Coordinates of C-alpha atoms in Angstrom, one line a residue:
Chain A
M1 CA -0.6 -0.2 0.6
Q2 CA 1.2 3.3 -0.8
F3 CA 1.1 6.6 1.7
G4 CA 1.6 9.9 1.0
I5 CA 0.2 13.5 1.4
F6 CA -1.5 16.0 -1.0
T7 CA -1.5 19.4 -1.1
V8 CA -4.1 22.3 -3.0
S9 CA -1.5 24.8 -2.8
D10 CA -3.7 27.5 -1.0
I11 CA -2.1 30.4 0.7
T12 CA -4.0 30.9 3.5
Q13 CA -3.5 33.6 6.7
D14 CA -2.3 32.1 9.5
P15 CA -5.2 32.9 11.9
T16 CA -3.1 32.6 14.9
T17 CA -0.5 35.5 13.9
G18 CA -2.3 37.3 11.2
R19 CA -0.1 36.8 8.3
T20 CA -0.5 35.2 5.1
P21 CA 2.5 33.9 2.8
T22 CA 3.9 35.3 -0.5
E23 CA 3.3 33.0 -3.0
A24 CA 7.3 32.7 -3.1
E25 CA 7.5 31.8 0.3
R26 CA 4.3 28.7 -0.1
I27 CA 5.7 27.4 -3.4
K28 CA 8.9 27.2 -1.7
A29 CA 7.6 25.4 1.4
V30 CA 5.5 23.1 -1.1
L31 CA 8.6 21.9 -2.5
A32 CA 9.7 21.5 1.4
I33 CA 6.7 19.5 2.0
A34 CA 8.1 17.4 -1.2
A35 CA 11.9 17.0 0.0
K36 CA 10.5 16.2 3.3
A37 CA 8.0 13.2 2.2
E38 CA 10.4 11.4 0.6
E39 CA 13.0 12.0 3.8
V40 CA 10.3 10.6 6.1
G41 CA 9.4 7.6 4.0
L42 CA 6.6 8.1 1.9
D43 CA 5.9 6.9 -1.4
V44 CA 3.7 9.6 -3.1
F45 CA 3.4 13.5 -3.3
A46 CA 0.7 14.9 -5.0
L47 CA -0.5 18.3 -6.0
G48 CA -3.6 20.1 -6.8
E49 CA -4.4 22.2 -10.0
H50 CA -6.0 25.7 -9.4
H51 CA -6.2 28.9 -11.7
N52 CA -7.2 31.6 -9.3
P53 CA -5.9 33.0 -6.0
P54 CA -5.9 32.1 -3.0
F55 CA -3.6 29.2 -5.3
F56 CA -0.6 29.4 -6.6
S57 CA 0.1 26.1 -8.9
S58 CA -1.7 26.3 -12.5
S59 CA 1.2 24.5 -13.2
P60 CA 1.9 21.3 -11.7
T61 CA 4.3 19.5 -14.0
T62 CA 6.8 22.2 -13.9
T63 CA 6.6 21.6 -10.0
L64 CA 6.7 18.4 -9.9
A65 CA 9.9 18.2 -12.5
H66 CA 11.3 20.3 -9.8
I67 CA 10.6 17.8 -7.5
A68 CA 11.5 14.9 -9.4
A69 CA 14.9 15.9 -9.9
R70 CA 15.8 16.4 -5.7
T71 CA 13.7 13.4 -4.9
S72 CA 14.6 9.5 -6.1
T73 CA 12.3 7.1 -5.0
L74 CA 9.0 9.9 -4.2
Q75 CA 5.5 9.2 -7.1
L76 CA 4.6 12.1 -8.2
S77 CA 0.8 12.6 -8.8
T78 CA -1.7 15.0 -8.7
A79 CA -5.0 16.4 -7.2
T80 CA -6.2 16.9 -9.1
T81 CA -5.6 17.7 -12.9
L82 CA -8.3 19.0 -14.9
I83 CA -9.3 17.1 -17.3
T84 CA -12.4 19.3 -18.3
T85 CA -10.3 22.5 -18.9
N86 CA -7.2 21.4 -20.2
D87 CA -6.5 20.7 -23.7
P88 CA -6.0 16.8 -23.9
V89 CA -3.1 17.1 -25.7
K90 CA -1.7 19.6 -23.5
I91 CA -1.6 17.4 -20.5
A92 CA -0.4 13.7 -22.8
E93 CA 2.5 16.0 -24.1
D94 CA 3.5 17.5 -20.4
Y95 CA 2.8 14.4 -18.6
A96 CA 4.9 12.2 -20.9
M97 CA 7.7 14.9 -20.4
L98 CA 6.7 14.5 -16.9
Q99 CA 7.4 10.5 -16.9
H100 CA 10.4 10.8 -18.6
L101 CA 12.4 13.4 -16.3
A102 CA 11.0 11.6 -13.6
D103 CA 11.9 8.4 -14.7
G104 CA 8.6 6.9 -14.5
R105 CA 7.5 8.1 -11.2
V106 CA 4.5 9.6 -12.5
D107 CA 0.6 9.2 -11.8
L108 CA -1.9 11.4 -12.2
T109 CA -5.8 11.9 -10.6
L110 CA -7.7 13.2 -12.8
G111 CA -10.7 15.8 -12.1
R112 CA -12.9 18.2 -13.4
G113 CA -13.3 21.2 -11.1
N114 CA -15.9 22.7 -9.5
T115 CA -15.1 26.3 -9.8
G116 CA -17.8 27.5 -12.7
P117 CA -15.1 31.0 -14.0
V118 CA -12.2 28.2 -14.4
Y119 CA -14.4 27.0 -17.5
P120 CA -14.6 29.8 -19.3
W121 CA -11.1 31.2 -18.7
F122 CA -10.2 28.3 -21.3
G123 CA -13.4 28.3 -23.6
Q124 CA -15.5 25.4 -21.5
D125 CA -18.7 25.7 -19.9
I126 CA -18.7 24.4 -16.8
R127 CA -22.7 22.2 -17.5
N128 CA -20.7 20.2 -20.2
G129 CA -18.5 18.9 -17.1
I130 CA -18.9 15.4 -17.5
E131 CA -18.9 15.6 -21.5
L132 CA -15.5 17.3 -21.3
A133 CA -14.4 14.6 -19.0
V134 CA -15.5 11.6 -21.2
E135 CA -14.4 13.1 -24.8
N136 CA -11.0 14.6 -23.5
Y137 CA -10.2 11.1 -21.6
A138 CA -11.0 9.0 -24.9
L139 CA -8.5 11.8 -26.2
L140 CA -6.2 11.6 -24.0
R141 CA -5.7 7.7 -23.7
R142 CA -5.4 7.4 -27.6
L143 CA -2.7 10.1 -27.4
W144 CA -0.5 7.8 -25.2
T145 CA -1.5 4.3 -26.9
E146 CA -1.8 5.4 -30.6
D147 CA 1.5 7.1 -32.3
V148 CA -0.8 8.5 -35.0
V149 CA -3.6 9.9 -34.2
N150 CA -6.7 10.8 -36.1
W151 CA -9.6 12.2 -34.3
Q152 CA -12.7 14.3 -34.0
G153 CA -14.6 15.1 -31.1
K154 CA -17.4 18.3 -30.0
F155 CA -15.2 20.1 -27.9
R156 CA -11.8 21.1 -30.0
T157 CA -10.3 21.1 -33.0
P158 CA -10.0 17.9 -34.9
L159 CA -6.5 16.3 -35.4
Q160 CA -5.1 14.7 -38.4
G161 CA -1.9 12.7 -38.5
F162 CA -1.0 14.3 -35.1
T163 CA 1.8 12.2 -32.4
S164 CA 1.8 13.5 -29.4
T165 CA 5.7 14.2 -28.2
P166 CA 7.4 12.7 -26.2
R167 CA 6.0 9.6 -26.5
P168 CA 5.0 7.7 -22.5
L169 CA 8.4 6.0 -21.2
D170 CA 9.2 2.6 -22.5
G171 CA 6.2 2.8 -24.1
V172 CA 3.6 2.9 -21.1
A173 CA 1.8 5.2 -20.0
P174 CA 1.6 6.7 -16.7
F175 CA -1.2 5.0 -14.5
V176 CA -4.7 7.4 -13.7
W177 CA -6.5 7.9 -11.4
H178 CA -10.1 9.5 -11.6
G179 CA -11.7 11.5 -8.8
S180 CA -15.0 12.5 -7.8
I181 CA -16.4 13.4 -4.7
R182 CA -20.0 12.4 -5.8
S183 CA -20.5 11.5 -9.4
P184 CA -21.0 8.2 -10.3
Q185 CA -20.5 8.7 -13.9
I186 CA -16.6 9.5 -13.1
A187 CA -16.9 6.2 -10.6
E188 CA -18.3 4.7 -13.8
Q189 CA -15.5 5.8 -16.3
A190 CA -12.7 4.4 -14.2
A191 CA -14.6 1.4 -14.0
Y192 CA -14.8 1.2 -17.4
Y193 CA -11.1 1.4 -18.4
G194 CA -9.9 -0.3 -15.0
D195 CA -8.3 2.4 -14.1
G196 CA -7.9 3.8 -10.6
F197 CA -10.7 5.6 -8.4
F198 CA -9.4 7.8 -5.7
H199 CA -12.0 9.5 -3.4
N200 CA -11.2 12.5 -1.7
H201 CA -13.3 11.6 1.6
I202 CA -12.1 14.7 3.6
F203 CA -15.3 17.4 3.2
W204 CA -18.2 14.7 3.5
P205 CA -19.2 11.8 5.6
P206 CA -17.7 7.8 5.0
E207 CA -20.7 6.4 4.4
H208 CA -20.6 8.5 1.0
T209 CA -17.5 7.4 0.1
Q210 CA -18.6 3.7 1.6
K211 CA -20.8 3.7 -1.5
M212 CA -18.9 5.7 -4.4
V213 CA -16.3 2.8 -3.7
E214 CA -18.5 0.3 -4.0
F215 CA -20.3 1.5 -7.2
Y216 CA -17.4 2.0 -8.5
R217 CA -15.6 -1.9 -7.7
K218 CA -19.3 -3.3 -9.1
R219 CA -18.6 -1.7 -12.1
Y220 CA -14.7 -2.8 -12.5
E221 CA -15.7 -6.1 -12.2
H222 CA -18.8 -5.5 -14.3
Y223 CA -16.2 -4.1 -17.0
G224 CA -14.1 -8.0 -16.9
H225 CA -10.9 -5.8 -15.3
G226 CA -11.0 -8.4 -12.0
S227 CA -13.1 -9.1 -9.0
A228 CA -14.6 -6.2 -7.4
D229 CA -12.3 -6.1 -4.7
Q230 CA -9.1 -6.4 -6.9
A231 CA -10.2 -2.4 -8.4
I232 CA -7.8 0.4 -7.9
V233 CA -8.8 2.7 -4.9
G234 CA -7.0 5.7 -3.1
L235 CA -8.7 7.5 -0.3
G236 CA -7.8 11.2 0.9
G237 CA -8.0 11.9 4.9
Q238 CA -7.0 14.6 6.8
F239 CA -5.3 14.5 10.9
F240 CA -3.4 17.3 13.0
M241 CA -1.0 15.0 15.8
R242 CA 0.4 16.1 19.2
K243 CA 2.2 13.3 20.9
N244 CA -0.6 14.7 23.2
S245 CA -4.4 14.3 22.0
Q246 CA -5.2 17.6 23.4
D247 CA -2.6 19.6 22.7
A248 CA -3.1 18.4 18.6
V249 CA -7.0 19.5 19.7
R250 CA -6.0 23.1 21.4
E251 CA -3.3 24.4 18.7
F252 CA -5.2 23.2 15.6
R253 CA -8.6 24.8 16.7
P254 CA -8.2 28.4 15.4
Y255 CA -7.5 26.2 11.5
F256 CA -9.7 24.7 11.8
D257 CA -12.6 27.0 12.6
N258 CA -11.1 29.8 10.0
A259 CA -10.4 27.0 7.4
P260 CA -11.4 27.7 3.8
V261 CA -14.1 25.3 2.6
Y262 CA -15.6 24.3 6.1
G263 CA -14.7 27.1 8.6
H264 CA -17.0 29.0 10.9
G265 CA -19.5 26.0 10.7
P266 CA -19.6 22.8 12.5
S267 CA -17.2 22.5 15.8
L268 CA -13.8 20.9 15.5
E269 CA -15.6 17.7 17.7
D270 CA -18.6 17.6 15.4
F271 CA -16.3 18.0 12.0
S272 CA -14.0 14.8 13.5
S273 CA -17.2 12.6 14.6
Q274 CA -18.7 13.4 10.9
T275 CA -15.8 13.1 8.6
P276 CA -12.4 11.2 8.8
L277 CA -11.0 14.5 10.0
T278 CA -8.6 13.3 13.4
V279 CA -6.9 15.4 15.4
G280 CA -5.0 14.1 18.2
S281 CA -2.5 11.3 18.6
P282 CA -0.5 9.2 16.6
Q283 CA -2.5 6.3 18.0
Q284 CA -6.0 7.9 17.3
V285 CA -4.2 8.7 14.0
I286 CA -3.5 5.1 13.6
E287 CA -6.7 3.5 14.5
R288 CA -8.9 5.8 12.6
T289 CA -6.8 5.5 9.3
L290 CA -6.7 1.2 9.9
G291 CA -10.9 2.0 10.4
F292 CA -11.2 3.0 6.6
R293 CA -10.8 -0.5 5.4
D294 CA -14.0 -1.4 7.1
Y295 CA -15.9 0.2 4.6
V296 CA -13.5 0.6 1.4
G297 CA -12.3 -3.0 1.8
D298 CA -8.6 -3.2 1.0
Y299 CA -7.1 -0.3 -0.8
Q300 CA -4.3 0.4 -2.3
R301 CA -3.0 4.2 -1.9
Q302 CA -3.8 6.3 1.1
L303 CA -2.9 10.3 0.7
F304 CA -3.2 13.0 3.3
L305 CA -3.9 16.5 3.3
I306 CA -1.7 17.7 6.2
D307 CA -0.7 21.7 5.0
H308 CA -3.7 23.8 3.7
A309 CA -5.6 26.6 6.3
G310 CA -2.4 28.6 6.7
L311 CA -0.2 26.4 8.7
P312 CA 3.0 27.3 8.8
L313 CA 5.5 24.8 7.2
K314 CA 7.7 24.4 10.5
T315 CA 4.3 22.9 11.9
V316 CA 3.8 20.6 8.9
L317 CA 7.3 19.4 8.7
E318 CA 6.8 18.3 12.3
Q319 CA 3.6 16.6 10.9
L320 CA 5.4 14.9 8.7
D321 CA 7.8 13.5 10.9
L322 CA 5.4 11.9 13.3
L323 CA 3.6 10.6 10.7
G324 CA 7.0 8.9 8.8
E325 CA 7.9 8.1 12.4
E326 CA 5.1 6.9 14.2
V327 CA 2.3 6.1 11.8
V328 CA 3.0 4.8 8.3
P329 CA 5.3 2.0 9.8
V330 CA 2.5 0.9 11.5
L331 CA -0.1 1.1 8.9
R332 CA 1.8 -0.3 6.0
R333 CA 2.4 -3.9 8.6
E334 CA -0.9 -3.7 9.5
F335 CA -2.6 -3.1 6.3
A336 CA -0.5 -5.3 4.5
A337 CA -1.0 -8.1 7.1
L338 CA -5.2 -8.1 6.5
K339 CA -4.8 -7.4 2.7
P340 CA -5.9 -11.0 0.5
A341 CA -2.9 -12.0 -1.6
H342 CA -4.5 -12.1 -5.2
V343 CA -5.4 -8.0 -3.6
P344 CA -3.1 -6.0 -6.3
D345 CA -0.7 -3.2 -4.9
A346 CA -0.9 0.2 -6.4
P347 CA 0.5 0.0 -10.3
T348 CA 3.7 1.6 -10.6
H349 CA 5.8 2.4 -14.0
A350 CA 7.8 -0.5 -12.8
S351 CA 4.4 -2.9 -12.6
R352 CA 2.7 -1.2 -15.6
V353 CA 6.3 -2.2 -18.0
A354 CA 6.2 -5.6 -16.6
A355 CA 3.1 -6.5 -17.8
A356 CA 3.2 -4.7 -21.1
G357 CA 5.6 -7.4 -21.5
G358 CA 8.9 -5.3 -21.2
A359 CA 10.5 -1.7 -22.0
R360 CA 10.2 -0.9 -25.7
D361 CA 11.9 2.5 -26.7
A362 CA 8.4 4.0 -28.3
T363 CA 9.9 7.1 -29.9
V364 CA 8.5 8.2 -33.1
H365 CA 11.0 9.0 -35.6
A366 CA 10.1 11.8 -38.2
A367 CA 12.3 11.6 -41.6
A368 CA 12.4 15.4 -40.9
D369 CA 14.6 18.4 -41.4
D370 CA 16.4 18.8 -38.4
V371 CA 16.4 22.4 -38.1
T372 CA 12.8 23.3 -39.2
G373 CA 11.1 19.7 -38.3
Q374 CA 9.5 19.8 -42.1
V375 CA 9.5 16.5 -43.9
P376 CA 11.1 16.5 -47.7
E377 CA 7.2 16.0 -49.1
Q378 CA 5.4 18.7 -47.3
V379 CA 8.8 20.9 -48.7
R380 CA 8.2 20.1 -51.9
E381 CA 4.4 20.4 -51.8
E382 CA 5.0 24.5 -50.5
V383 CA 7.9 24.5 -53.3
E384 CA 5.3 23.2 -55.9
A385 CA 2.3 25.3 -54.4
R386 CA 4.4 28.8 -54.9
Chain B
M1 CA -47.3 -4.8 -4.7
S2 CA -49.5 -6.6 -1.4
P3 CA -53.0 -4.7 -1.3
Q4 CA -51.7 -3.5 1.8
D5 CA -49.0 -1.4 0.4
R6 CA -51.4 0.2 -2.2
S7 CA -53.2 1.8 0.5
T8 CA -50.9 3.0 2.9
R9 CA -48.7 6.2 2.2
T10 CA -46.2 8.4 4.4
I11 CA -46.7 12.2 4.6
A12 CA -43.7 14.0 5.6
V13 CA -44.3 17.7 7.4
V14 CA -41.9 20.5 7.8
S15 CA -42.6 23.1 10.3
A16 CA -40.5 26.3 10.3
G17 CA -41.9 27.6 13.5
L18 CA -39.9 28.9 15.7
S19 CA -41.3 29.0 19.1
T20 CA -42.6 26.4 21.0
P21 CA -45.6 25.7 20.7
S22 CA -45.6 27.5 17.3
S23 CA -49.1 28.9 15.7
T24 CA -46.8 27.4 12.7
R25 CA -46.6 24.0 13.7
L26 CA -50.7 24.1 15.2
L27 CA -51.6 24.8 11.3
A28 CA -49.5 22.2 10.0
D29 CA -50.9 19.6 12.9
R30 CA -54.8 21.1 11.5
L31 CA -53.4 20.4 8.3
T32 CA -51.9 16.6 8.5
E33 CA -55.3 15.8 10.9
A34 CA -57.0 17.2 8.0
T35 CA -55.5 15.2 5.4
V36 CA -54.8 11.7 7.3
A37 CA -58.8 12.1 7.7
A38 CA -59.6 12.7 4.4
L39 CA -57.4 9.9 3.1
R40 CA -58.6 7.3 5.6
D41 CA -62.1 8.8 3.7
R42 CA -60.7 6.8 0.6
G43 CA -60.0 4.2 1.9
V44 CA -55.9 5.4 2.5
T45 CA -54.0 4.8 5.5
A46 CA -51.4 7.7 6.2
T47 CA -48.0 7.4 8.2
V48 CA -46.9 10.7 9.3
E49 CA -43.1 12.0 9.9
V50 CA -42.8 15.6 11.2
V51 CA -39.7 17.5 10.8
E52 CA -39.6 20.5 13.2
L53 CA -36.7 23.0 11.4
R54 CA -36.0 24.5 14.4
E55 CA -34.1 21.1 15.9
H56 CA -32.3 21.7 12.2
A57 CA -31.0 25.6 12.2
R58 CA -27.6 24.3 13.5
D59 CA -27.3 21.6 10.9
L60 CA -28.7 23.2 8.1
A61 CA -25.8 26.3 8.6
D62 CA -23.6 23.6 8.8
N63 CA -24.8 21.9 5.4
L64 CA -24.2 25.2 3.8
L65 CA -20.8 25.5 4.5
T66 CA -19.7 21.6 4.4
G67 CA -21.9 21.0 1.6
F68 CA -23.4 18.2 3.2
A69 CA -26.2 17.5 5.4
N70 CA -24.5 15.8 8.9
G71 CA -26.8 12.8 10.6
P72 CA -29.4 13.8 12.2
L73 CA -30.3 16.4 9.1
R74 CA -29.9 13.6 7.0
S75 CA -32.5 11.3 8.6
A76 CA -35.1 14.6 8.0
V77 CA -34.4 14.9 4.1
D78 CA -34.5 11.3 3.5
T79 CA -38.0 11.4 5.4
V80 CA -38.8 14.6 3.3
T81 CA -37.5 13.6 -0.1
S82 CA -39.4 9.7 0.4
A83 CA -42.4 10.9 1.5
D84 CA -45.5 10.4 -0.6
A85 CA -46.7 13.9 0.0
V86 CA -45.3 17.0 2.1
I87 CA -47.1 19.5 3.9
A88 CA -44.4 22.5 4.1
V89 CA -45.4 25.2 6.6
T90 CA -43.4 28.4 7.4
P91 CA -44.1 31.9 9.3
I92 CA -44.0 34.9 7.3
F93 CA -41.2 37.1 7.8
S94 CA -40.5 40.0 6.1
A95 CA -43.4 39.4 3.4
S96 CA -41.8 35.9 2.6
Y97 CA -40.6 32.6 3.6
S98 CA -38.3 32.6 6.8
G99 CA -34.8 31.5 6.3
L100 CA -34.7 28.5 8.0
F101 CA -37.8 27.2 5.6
K102 CA -35.9 28.4 2.4
T103 CA -32.5 27.1 3.8
F104 CA -34.3 23.7 4.0
F105 CA -35.2 23.5 0.6
D106 CA -32.1 25.0 -0.6
V107 CA -30.1 22.4 1.1
L108 CA -32.1 19.0 -1.0
D109 CA -31.6 18.1 -4.1
K110 CA -33.3 20.1 -6.7
D111 CA -34.7 16.6 -8.4
A112 CA -36.0 14.9 -4.9
L113 CA -39.6 16.6 -5.2
I114 CA -40.1 16.4 -8.5
G115 CA -44.0 14.9 -8.9
T116 CA -44.5 15.1 -4.9
P117 CA -47.6 16.5 -3.9
V118 CA -47.3 19.7 -1.4
L119 CA -50.0 21.5 0.5
M120 CA -48.3 24.7 1.6
G121 CA -49.3 26.8 4.9
A122 CA -47.8 30.1 6.3
T123 CA -49.0 32.2 9.4
A124 CA -48.3 35.6 10.5
G125 CA -49.6 38.4 12.3
T126 CA -51.7 40.3 9.8
A127 CA -53.3 38.6 7.1
R128 CA -52.1 41.5 4.9
H129 CA -49.5 39.1 4.2
S130 CA -51.5 36.0 2.7
L131 CA -50.1 36.4 -0.7
A132 CA -46.9 35.3 0.5
L133 CA -47.8 32.1 0.2
E134 CA -48.7 32.4 -4.1
H135 CA -45.8 35.1 -4.6
A136 CA -43.2 33.2 -3.0
L137 CA -44.1 29.5 -1.6
R138 CA -45.9 28.9 -4.7
P139 CA -42.9 29.6 -7.2
L140 CA -39.9 28.1 -4.7
F141 CA -42.4 24.7 -5.4
A142 CA -42.7 25.3 -9.4
Y143 CA -38.8 25.0 -9.1
L144 CA -38.5 22.4 -7.6
R145 CA -41.3 20.7 -9.8
S146 CA -43.7 19.9 -7.3
T147 CA -47.3 19.0 -8.0
V148 CA -48.7 21.3 -5.2
V149 CA -52.3 21.6 -4.3
P150 CA -54.4 24.3 -5.6
T151 CA -55.4 25.7 -2.0
A152 CA -53.0 27.3 -0.2
V153 CA -53.5 27.8 4.1
F154 CA -52.8 31.1 5.2
A155 CA -53.8 31.5 9.2
A156 CA -53.3 35.2 10.5
S157 CA -53.6 36.1 14.4
E158 CA -57.6 36.7 13.9
D159 CA -57.8 33.4 12.0
W160 CA -57.7 31.3 15.0
A161 CA -60.4 33.0 16.7
G162 CA -62.9 32.5 13.9
G163 CA -64.6 29.4 13.0
S164 CA -66.5 28.4 10.0
G165 CA -67.9 30.8 8.0
P166 CA -70.1 32.2 4.9
G167 CA -66.5 33.1 3.2
G168 CA -64.9 30.5 4.1
G169 CA -63.3 30.5 7.6
L170 CA -59.6 28.5 8.5
P171 CA -61.6 25.2 8.9
D172 CA -63.1 25.1 5.7
R173 CA -60.0 26.1 3.7
V174 CA -57.9 23.9 5.8
Q175 CA -60.7 20.9 4.9
R176 CA -60.6 21.6 1.2
A177 CA -57.0 21.7 0.7
A178 CA -56.7 18.6 2.9
G179 CA -59.2 17.0 0.4
E180 CA -56.8 18.3 -2.6
L181 CA -54.2 16.7 -1.1
A182 CA -55.9 13.3 -0.3
D183 CA -57.1 12.9 -3.7
L184 CA -53.4 13.7 -5.5
V185 CA -52.2 10.8 -2.7
A186 CA -54.9 8.6 -3.3
G187 CA -54.2 8.5 -6.6
R188 CA -50.8 7.3 -7.4
P189 CA -48.8 4.6 -6.5
P190 CA -46.8 4.9 -3.4
S191 CA -43.7 6.8 -4.1
A192 CA -40.5 4.3 -4.5
P193 CA -36.7 5.0 -3.5
V194 CA -34.3 6.2 -6.6
D195 CA -30.7 4.8 -6.2
P196 CA -28.3 7.1 -7.3
F197 CA -25.8 3.9 -7.1
A198 CA -27.6 1.4 -8.6
D199 CA -26.4 0.1 -12.1
P200 CA -26.4 2.9 -14.8
A201 CA -29.6 2.2 -17.1
S202 CA -27.0 2.8 -20.1
S203 CA -23.3 1.9 -20.7
F204 CA -20.5 4.4 -20.7
E205 CA -19.6 3.3 -24.4
D206 CA -23.3 5.2 -24.8
L207 CA -21.7 7.9 -22.7
L208 CA -18.8 8.0 -24.7
R209 CA -20.6 8.3 -28.7
G210 CA -22.9 10.5 -27.2
T211 CA -20.1 12.9 -27.3
S212 CA -17.7 12.1 -29.8

């Protein structure tokens, strides 16, 4: 099982000091958090994508490429990549490029994005959200699996004889998760392709997550990818830990009370009982997290949100120390002991290459001029046209 | 379906009164009793479930911020959305339904009450608010695509003192509205719950073809 963290890249005022970090500070802080994640033995770092303040992460592959260069084992992922407003051609190119730079340590989680105004900034309409997710992903897959793509759809210009470069590393595309809080259609999409399904799991009650995951598992089996308990499931989660649980509650409360999304609403205690939020000791986080398995079954990836709501970098790094030293080693052992042998691990580049029968060079060599990029026939046609 | 199922219905009563006891709840109870009696006359046994919104005031504010209904509010929402009919009664504040009443209908799924028979009631200190039922509540249920009975029942302070009269006193309006709701409910099969996680009727291939 993989353990990691995910960040939405929010730049939020620290309610205990009144200070809001600059973009420069927050960007560097996230890089430090990612490096620390590998140092304390976590498996995954996932970064969100947003195109409006208070978030900085408009260009996740740039950030992840930097992190890739400074880490050696960390799996890089997204939370989420906007399949609706990004051109699928650009996603295919960017993430294949990242895959090469990171030596295959890349997967991505696709999401629709729920901020209405973002859609028109990229020439789209939120009312087409599901349709965009369906069409764009169908094209994205073809761009990664077929060297030359001829394609026509509803939402972008047609492609004729198009080759997305670079080709996926070793001829194997990055593994894809589909994230959705509430849309069964997205769970259905994940099941149809035999891809992973990731549930955010931090904002809604566990009963809801359970229904979404059950539906995905049932449909995964329906489409013949394996039995329901072999489907690939990832969950979010959030905690705040101190050795002494009272200290955790006291320190986290102002951040909770003022947090974007749920702040100024339910009490910390109510929200902790209604959602998977755990504020307490490492032992409490261990017990709560092991309990997730009771309602989603054996699953493959657990990511935690630990750096939002204005929490200072120093505090976040302390959380990572506790997570790496006291929590994850126990979770690894306990989850592994419970998992039946026929339940797979989360796919990695290595496992996908092996499943494909080994690595192959997928480079598409064009008979093109080194300088202009033009092929001879093209030049001849242009000359004759004059 | 057994004959017994055919003759049993559930009525959800939503009352947005703030005091205990409230005249809003009093009106809701009058409408409910009359509806149950009218259904009995038509051979239908009704089960009544009352949702007092006052008990969910904080839950509703939380739901606005978090996007989900907590346990107690979830039960109330399920009660109302799975009922065969809804009797919805609000006090009139500042010329319209109360904020608490509106908030409850704001957090329901917009499709949750499609076709559900609804009887509307309202209370206020003066009869000059009576058209709020027509200019505020009726459009709300029109948006939700519920089937609202023609008679909406308004009770001002003076109505509680009056009996039946030639112009149609409160008891007469209650009777008429209850009869209209009972006719609608008795003429329809019991509502069946909709499971959003049931296997999709159309395959993902259809969804794919639909957009390419």
